[in-house]
Tab-separated table of C-alpha atoms and ligand atoms in Angstrom:
chain	number	residue	atom	x	y	z
A	1	MET	CA	79.850	102.383	121.049
A	2	ALA	CA	80.608	98.659	120.565
A	3	GLY	CA	83.639	98.002	118.447
A	4	ARG	CA	84.611	101.638	118.108
A	5	TYR	CA	88.150	100.876	119.184
A	6	GLU	CA	88.480	97.402	117.662
A	7	PRO	CA	90.441	96.858	114.435
A	8	ILE	CA	88.364	96.616	111.243
A	9	ASP	CA	88.947	94.978	107.859
A	10	SER	CA	91.510	96.834	105.823
A	11	PRO	CA	92.002	96.802	102.051
A	12	ASP	CA	95.738	96.408	102.674
A	13	GLU	CA	97.742	94.355	105.161
A	14	THR	CA	97.916	97.080	107.800
A	15	THR	CA	95.621	97.568	110.775
A	16	LEU	CA	92.816	100.095	110.569
A	17	PHE	CA	90.301	101.320	113.114
A	18	PRO	CA	86.758	102.612	112.492
A	19	TYR	CA	87.942	106.227	112.721
A	20	HIS	CA	90.260	105.686	109.738
A	21	ASP	CA	88.207	107.177	106.955
A	22	LEU	CA	89.847	106.428	103.601
A	23	THR	CA	88.417	109.309	101.584
A	24	PRO	CA	91.164	110.877	99.444
A	25	PRO	CA	92.049	114.511	100.144
A	26	THR	CA	90.955	117.160	97.642
A	27	VAL	CA	92.354	120.562	96.724
A	28	ALA	CA	89.741	121.981	99.118
A	29	THR	CA	90.825	119.835	102.093
A	30	VAL	CA	94.462	120.708	101.387
A	31	ALA	CA	93.566	124.414	101.277
A	32	ARG	CA	91.773	124.025	104.628
A	33	ALA	CA	94.818	122.242	106.043
A	34	ARG	CA	96.936	125.180	104.937
A	35	GLN	CA	94.756	127.563	106.948
A	36	ARG	CA	95.012	125.248	109.949
A	37	ILE	CA	98.757	124.770	109.962
A	38	ARG	CA	99.823	128.289	109.133
A	39	GLN	CA	99.779	129.534	112.752
A	40	HIS	CA	102.010	126.631	113.725
A	41	LEU	CA	104.482	126.048	110.907
A	42	PRO	CA	106.440	128.357	108.601
A	43	GLU	CA	106.182	128.025	104.827
A	44	THR	CA	109.361	126.487	103.455
A	45	PRO	CA	111.735	128.146	100.978
A	46	LEU	CA	111.937	127.097	97.330
A	47	VAL	CA	115.585	127.614	96.439
A	48	ARG	CA	117.332	127.142	93.102
A	49	SER	CA	120.281	124.767	93.155
A	50	GLU	CA	122.906	126.389	90.943
A	51	ALA	CA	124.955	123.204	90.754
A	52	LEU	CA	122.110	120.847	89.817
A	53	SER	CA	120.602	123.419	87.441
A	54	GLU	CA	123.898	123.662	85.607
A	55	ALA	CA	124.526	119.922	85.626
A	56	LEU	CA	121.068	119.114	84.228
A	57	ASP	CA	120.722	122.252	82.055
A	58	ALA	CA	117.413	122.825	83.825
A	59	ASP	CA	115.928	125.058	86.490
A	60	VAL	CA	116.214	122.833	89.563
A	61	LEU	CA	114.343	124.096	92.615
A	62	LEU	CA	114.775	122.587	96.072
A	63	LYS	CA	111.712	122.673	98.348
A	64	ARG	CA	113.452	122.968	101.714
A	65	GLU	CA	111.216	120.832	103.920
A	66	ASP	CA	114.284	120.203	106.058
A	67	THR	CA	113.767	123.717	107.490
A	68	LEU	CA	110.527	122.691	109.233
A	69	PRO	CA	110.540	121.869	112.951
A	70	THR	CA	111.565	118.166	113.323
A	71	GLY	CA	113.555	118.546	110.079
A	72	ALA	CA	111.101	116.738	107.803
A	73	PHE	CA	107.895	117.405	105.846
A	74	LYS	CA	105.758	114.952	107.834
A	75	VAL	CA	105.047	117.494	110.582
A	76	ARG	CA	102.702	119.276	108.144
A	77	GLY	CA	100.434	116.229	108.303
A	78	GLY	CA	100.813	115.738	112.041
A	79	VAL	CA	99.806	119.334	112.761
A	80	ASN	CA	96.781	119.121	110.447
A	81	LEU	CA	95.611	115.875	112.037
A	82	VAL	CA	96.027	116.985	115.640
A	83	ALA	CA	94.582	120.462	114.970
A	84	SER	CA	91.336	118.835	113.820
A	85	LEU	CA	91.329	115.841	116.188
A	86	ASP	CA	87.983	114.552	117.510
A	87	GLU	CA	87.400	115.774	121.049
A	88	GLU	CA	86.975	112.167	122.279
A	89	PHE	CA	90.706	111.567	121.783
A	90	HIS	CA	92.062	114.655	123.514
A	91	ASP	CA	92.547	112.917	126.865
A	92	ALA	CA	93.305	109.349	125.733
A	93	GLY	CA	95.788	110.772	123.256
A	94	LEU	CA	97.627	109.560	120.193
A	95	LEU	CA	99.624	106.432	119.485
A	96	ALA	CA	101.960	105.799	116.586
A	97	ALA	CA	104.718	103.389	115.646
A	98	SER	CA	107.825	104.867	114.049
A	99	THR	CA	111.536	105.084	114.604
A	100	GLY	CA	111.670	108.080	112.354
A	101	ASN	CA	109.970	111.198	111.107
A	102	HIS	CA	106.360	110.014	111.488
A	103	GLY	CA	106.876	109.564	115.225
A	104	GLN	CA	108.557	112.954	115.533
A	105	SER	CA	105.756	114.615	113.588
A	106	ILE	CA	103.035	113.239	115.872
A	107	ALA	CA	105.109	113.990	118.993
A	108	TRP	CA	105.694	117.581	117.862
A	109	ALA	CA	102.030	118.146	116.981
A	110	GLY	CA	100.845	116.531	120.235
A	111	ARG	CA	103.035	118.862	122.237
A	112	GLU	CA	101.793	121.861	120.234
A	113	PHE	CA	98.144	121.027	121.018
A	114	ASP	CA	98.654	119.546	124.468
A	115	VAL	CA	97.520	116.042	123.500
A	116	PRO	CA	99.447	113.112	125.044
A	117	VAL	CA	101.488	111.070	122.563
A	118	THR	CA	102.934	107.567	122.841
A	119	ILE	CA	105.359	106.312	120.209
A	120	GLY	CA	106.302	102.648	119.806
A	121	VAL	CA	109.793	101.772	118.595
A	122	PRO	CA	111.706	98.472	118.523
A	123	GLU	CA	113.774	97.539	121.598
A	124	GLU	CA	116.995	98.136	119.707
A	125	ALA	CA	115.987	101.620	118.520
A	126	ASN	CA	118.780	104.138	118.247
A	127	ALA	CA	119.221	106.071	121.513
A	128	GLY	CA	119.413	109.401	119.692
A	129	LYS	CA	116.014	108.859	118.093
A	130	VAL	CA	114.411	107.778	121.364
A	131	GLY	CA	115.918	110.846	123.042
A	132	ALA	CA	114.549	113.167	120.363
A	133	LEU	CA	111.023	111.775	120.862
A	134	GLU	CA	111.276	112.120	124.631
A	135	GLN	CA	112.527	115.674	124.266
A	136	LEU	CA	109.265	116.435	122.441
A	137	GLY	CA	107.374	115.133	125.455
A	138	ALA	CA	106.307	111.776	124.005
A	139	GLU	CA	106.133	108.572	125.997
A	140	VAL	CA	108.383	106.105	124.160
A	141	ILE	CA	107.650	102.393	124.394
A	142	GLN	CA	110.501	100.174	123.268
A	143	TYR	CA	109.038	96.820	122.305
A	144	GLY	CA	109.882	93.883	120.044
A	145	GLU	CA	112.581	92.843	117.638
A	146	ASP	CA	111.595	95.025	114.726
A	147	TYR	CA	109.237	97.709	113.511
A	148	ASP	CA	106.358	95.297	112.875
A	149	GLU	CA	106.430	93.943	116.434
A	150	ALA	CA	106.503	97.458	117.868
A	151	ARG	CA	103.625	98.459	115.595
A	152	GLU	CA	101.443	95.482	116.597
A	153	HIS	CA	102.010	96.286	120.250
A	154	ILE	CA	100.972	99.890	119.698
A	155	GLU	CA	97.842	98.772	117.830
A	156	ASP	CA	96.855	96.610	120.831
A	157	LEU	CA	97.438	99.543	123.149
A	158	ALA	CA	95.209	101.715	120.974
A	159	THR	CA	92.324	99.330	121.661
A	160	GLN	CA	93.072	99.054	125.388
A	161	ARG	CA	93.469	102.780	125.951
A	162	GLU	CA	90.718	103.825	123.527
A	163	ALA	CA	93.335	106.158	122.105
A	164	ARG	CA	93.762	107.353	118.506
A	165	TYR	CA	96.132	105.173	116.476
A	166	VAL	CA	97.765	107.389	113.861
A	167	HIS	CA	98.438	105.296	110.780
A	168	SER	CA	101.433	106.418	108.739
A	169	GLY	CA	99.572	106.447	105.411
A	170	ASN	CA	95.849	105.715	105.614
A	171	GLU	CA	94.970	109.091	107.108
A	172	PRO	CA	93.321	111.736	104.889
A	173	LYS	CA	94.296	114.463	107.380
A	174	LEU	CA	97.976	113.555	107.139
A	175	LEU	CA	97.785	113.537	103.360
A	176	ALA	CA	95.991	116.879	103.217
A	177	GLY	CA	98.526	118.432	105.588
A	178	VAL	CA	101.472	117.096	103.611
A	179	GLY	CA	99.829	118.400	100.423
A	180	THR	CA	100.199	121.990	101.610
A	181	ALA	CA	103.786	121.939	100.277
A	182	GLY	CA	102.344	121.645	96.772
A	183	LEU	CA	100.137	124.717	97.250
A	184	GLU	CA	103.119	126.717	98.499
A	185	ILE	CA	105.088	125.802	95.374
A	186	LEU	CA	102.135	126.680	93.156
A	187	ASP	CA	101.980	130.203	94.636
A	188	GLU	CA	105.583	130.840	93.670
A	189	ARG	CA	106.064	128.763	90.558
A	190	PRO	CA	102.934	127.734	88.646
A	191	ASP	CA	105.238	126.755	85.756
A	192	VAL	CA	106.772	123.602	87.259
A	193	ASP	CA	107.258	120.827	84.680
A	194	ARG	CA	108.191	117.953	86.960
A	195	VAL	CA	108.416	117.001	90.603
A	196	PHE	CA	110.494	114.004	91.629
A	197	CYS	CA	109.190	112.788	94.965
A	198	PRO	CA	110.525	110.059	97.259
A	199	VAL	CA	107.934	107.394	98.090
A	200	GLY	CA	107.839	105.460	101.338
A	201	GLY	CA	104.166	105.099	102.194
A	202	GLY	CA	103.397	107.603	99.457
A	203	THR	CA	101.896	110.481	101.464
A	204	ALA	CA	104.268	113.129	100.116
A	205	ALA	CA	103.801	112.054	96.500
A	206	ALA	CA	100.023	111.805	97.011
A	207	GLY	CA	100.104	115.410	98.239
A	208	TYR	CA	101.889	116.580	95.087
A	209	CYS	CA	99.474	114.590	92.892
A	210	THR	CA	96.495	116.204	94.645
A	211	THR	CA	97.907	119.731	94.222
A	212	LEU	CA	100.498	120.394	91.498
A	213	GLY	CA	99.566	117.258	89.575
A	214	ALA	CA	95.841	118.008	89.508
A	215	MET	CA	95.988	121.811	89.206
A	216	THR	CA	98.822	122.293	86.695
A	217	ASP	CA	100.566	120.507	83.828
A	218	ALA	CA	103.319	119.311	86.168
A	219	ASP	CA	104.229	115.618	86.079
A	220	VAL	CA	104.678	114.046	89.497
A	221	VAL	CA	107.256	111.254	89.389
A	222	GLY	CA	107.474	108.818	92.303
A	223	VAL	CA	110.855	107.397	93.307
A	224	GLN	CA	111.765	104.387	95.445
A	225	ALA	CA	114.940	102.545	96.306
A	226	ALA	CA	115.333	99.478	94.090
A	227	GLY	CA	115.841	97.473	97.301
A	228	ALA	CA	112.437	98.516	98.696
A	229	PRO	CA	110.005	98.688	95.754
A	230	ALA	CA	106.709	97.842	97.523
A	231	VAL	CA	104.767	100.851	96.285
A	232	TYR	CA	106.429	100.776	92.853
A	233	ARG	CA	105.103	97.239	92.487
A	234	ALA	CA	101.710	98.290	93.833
A	235	TRP	CA	101.567	101.124	91.295
A	236	GLN	CA	102.667	99.002	88.353
A	237	ASP	CA	100.767	95.789	89.068
A	238	GLU	CA	97.757	97.254	90.898
A	239	THR	CA	98.310	95.068	93.934
A	240	LEU	CA	98.504	95.838	97.654
A	241	ASP	CA	100.649	92.784	98.374
A	242	ALA	CA	103.409	93.281	100.916
A	243	LEU	CA	107.069	92.422	100.369
A	244	ASP	CA	108.647	89.912	102.779
A	245	SER	CA	111.626	92.142	103.357
A	246	VAL	CA	113.250	95.316	102.123
A	247	ASP	CA	116.876	96.279	101.964
A	248	THR	CA	118.018	99.882	101.628
A	249	ILE	CA	120.110	102.453	103.474
A	250	ALA	CA	117.206	104.871	102.984
A	251	GLU	CA	115.193	103.830	106.062
A	252	GLY	CA	112.662	106.644	105.561
A	253	VAL	CA	111.390	104.912	102.415
A	254	ALA	CA	111.923	101.297	103.508
A	255	THR	CA	108.189	100.493	103.496
A	256	ARG	CA	107.271	96.820	103.238
A	257	VAL	CA	103.500	97.138	102.925
A	258	PRO	CA	101.708	99.414	100.432
A	259	PHE	CA	98.993	101.498	102.092
A	260	ALA	CA	95.591	101.519	100.398
A	261	LEU	CA	94.850	105.247	100.464
A	262	PRO	CA	98.069	106.825	99.173
A	263	THR	CA	98.572	103.942	96.714
A	264	GLU	CA	95.165	104.587	95.157
A	265	ILE	CA	96.046	108.260	94.708
A	266	LEU	CA	99.430	107.430	93.182
A	267	GLN	CA	97.876	104.904	90.795
A	268	ALA	CA	95.641	107.652	89.419
A	269	GLY	CA	97.986	110.603	89.713
A	270	LEU	CA	101.642	109.699	89.139
A	271	ALA	CA	102.992	110.366	85.663
A	272	ASP	CA	105.849	107.941	86.208
A	273	PHE	CA	107.671	105.924	88.854
A	274	ARG	CA	111.438	105.339	88.956
A	275	LEU	CA	113.754	103.136	90.998
A	276	VAL	CA	117.277	104.101	92.071
A	277	SER	CA	120.224	102.014	93.276
A	278	GLU	CA	121.929	102.179	96.664
A	279	ASP	CA	125.038	103.641	94.999
A	280	ALA	CA	122.976	106.372	93.374
A	281	ILE	CA	121.392	107.219	96.765
A	282	THR	CA	124.807	107.336	98.440
A	283	ASP	CA	126.220	109.585	95.711
A	284	ALA	CA	123.244	111.931	95.893
A	285	VAL	CA	123.725	112.436	99.647
A	286	ALA	CA	127.414	113.224	99.117
A	287	ARG	CA	126.775	115.384	96.077
A	288	LEU	CA	124.229	117.684	97.710
A	289	PHE	CA	126.522	118.139	100.666
A	290	GLU	CA	129.421	118.932	98.362
A	291	THR	CA	127.600	121.325	96.015
A	292	ASP	CA	124.815	122.868	98.116
A	293	ARG	CA	125.956	122.115	101.682
A	294	ILE	CA	122.686	120.354	102.358
A	295	VAL	CA	122.553	117.468	104.800
A	296	MET	CA	119.795	115.101	103.765
A	297	GLU	CA	118.567	111.626	104.551
A	298	GLY	CA	118.898	108.690	102.190
A	299	ALA	CA	115.113	108.766	101.744
A	300	CYS	CA	115.296	112.279	100.383
A	301	ALA	CA	118.297	111.410	98.222
A	302	THR	CA	116.233	108.908	96.195
A	303	ALA	CA	114.485	111.777	94.405
A	304	VAL	CA	117.722	113.688	93.821
A	305	ALA	CA	119.268	110.493	92.451
A	306	ALA	CA	116.316	109.987	90.096
A	307	ALA	CA	116.701	113.501	88.698
A	308	ILE	CA	120.424	112.953	88.144
A	309	GLN	CA	119.648	109.606	86.521
A	310	ALA	CA	117.111	111.312	84.204
A	311	GLY	CA	119.941	113.559	82.931
A	312	ASP	CA	119.273	115.028	79.458
A	313	GLU	CA	115.590	114.229	79.720
A	314	LEU	CA	115.221	117.289	81.973
A	315	ARG	CA	116.920	119.818	79.672
A	316	GLY	CA	115.090	123.136	79.730
A	317	GLU	CA	112.548	122.027	82.360
A	318	THR	CA	111.606	123.504	85.706
A	319	VAL	CA	112.103	120.650	88.146
A	320	VAL	CA	111.229	120.534	91.854
A	321	LEU	CA	113.039	118.235	94.266
A	322	PRO	CA	111.637	118.176	97.811
A	323	ILE	CA	114.394	118.132	100.418
A	324	SER	CA	112.109	115.924	102.464
A	325	GLY	CA	114.243	115.471	105.572
A	326	ARG	CA	117.598	116.017	107.218
A	327	ASN	CA	117.509	113.440	110.031
A	328	ILE	CA	120.535	111.339	109.206
A	329	ASP	CA	122.805	110.009	111.957
A	330	ARG	CA	126.291	111.366	111.980
A	331	GLU	CA	127.721	107.860	111.772
A	332	LYS	CA	125.690	107.043	108.683
A	333	PHE	CA	126.396	110.400	107.083
A	334	ASP	CA	130.142	109.904	107.577
A	335	ARG	CA	129.916	106.419	106.115
A	336	LEU	CA	127.967	107.539	103.041
A	337	LEU	CA	130.440	110.367	102.372
A	338	ALA	CA	133.340	107.926	102.687
A	339	GLU	CA	131.715	105.334	100.405
A	340	SER	CA	130.539	107.754	97.746
A	341	GLU	CA	132.269	107.954	94.393
A	342	TYR	CA	131.169	111.556	94.024
B	401	PLP	C1	108.636	109.664	105.268
B	401	PLP	C2	109.720	110.221	104.443
B	401	PLP	C3	109.757	110.051	103.046
B	401	PLP	C4	108.712	109.260	102.329
B	401	PLP	O1	107.473	109.854	102.434
B	401	PLP	P1	106.110	109.055	102.338
B	401	PLP	O2	105.100	110.065	102.514
B	401	PLP	O3	106.133	108.012	103.400
B	401	PLP	O4	106.100	108.415	100.986
B	401	PLP	C5	110.775	110.659	102.342
B	401	PLP	N1	111.730	111.380	102.959
B	401	PLP	C6	111.740	111.560	104.289
B	401	PLP	C7	112.816	112.366	104.882
B	401	PLP	C8	110.738	110.993	105.072
B	401	PLP	O5	110.749	111.189	106.392
């Protein structure tokens, strides 16, 4: 088929291929994803934080996505996508660009279904992260000065190899898989008032909008770092314009370009969107270690920080905070604990 593996016009500034269908997930596609992933991934615990519940005079429930294999929620999406992958890609395999949890998710799912995976990372990528990807059986290509250069190289390879480029946001199967967390919460606690969700590309928050947000009275609140507000701006000003640069310690949410599909879902489904400072993120990492002995990434800490910032507003509510990931380097963790005022 001519052009099948050539990039096509995209509503945002990212690269899309003809197999990137931008139809939003529905409750039905999330329910199907749940059936698909259940043989491969455990459900995650929803655990009350005594310390945060007392501090906020609320019922604060932590959705422990850090207990999933790879230590982050993204693997839900990776497993759903690879479990339902078109046969034509089984041999050519999957390509993705990511120094973080997206790459690990696709590598883990590829190994689970015996589909070859190649992950592009910048030349200077942290050796620990490269090692973790290789341990999952992925081919790691170190290329370019930064994420964008690595990504462009991977997109070219996708054309050359006729392989499946897995976008980190414009993928209905990833969104539906990620949304399964919302259905799990609904089974246990249909009475949730609010979910604070970190937003990088917006897949996690889109999943909560599609499930808890659409099926219950819960308000889904998106949270970004004030130093990386691309999707906040997209949500508020209805634009898909990229930022020139971002600056935050929370690399898991340091997205420069809003993605069309999750952004559209957030524009329709988010009740509110908050920004948090670097100090608030640092304190949230230290605080959850101190009070709940949870090790979490800066990305995850944005949502915890937003709940703390909301303070009295949450009195009497049932609030869910996803513990979205635990993949923080020891060096960074030590530094954040040392710098924190908490
Ligand atoms: C990717 C990621 C986020 C942000 O999720 P998006 O779906 O990109 O908005 C938050 N926390 C962690 C740990 C992540 O890996």
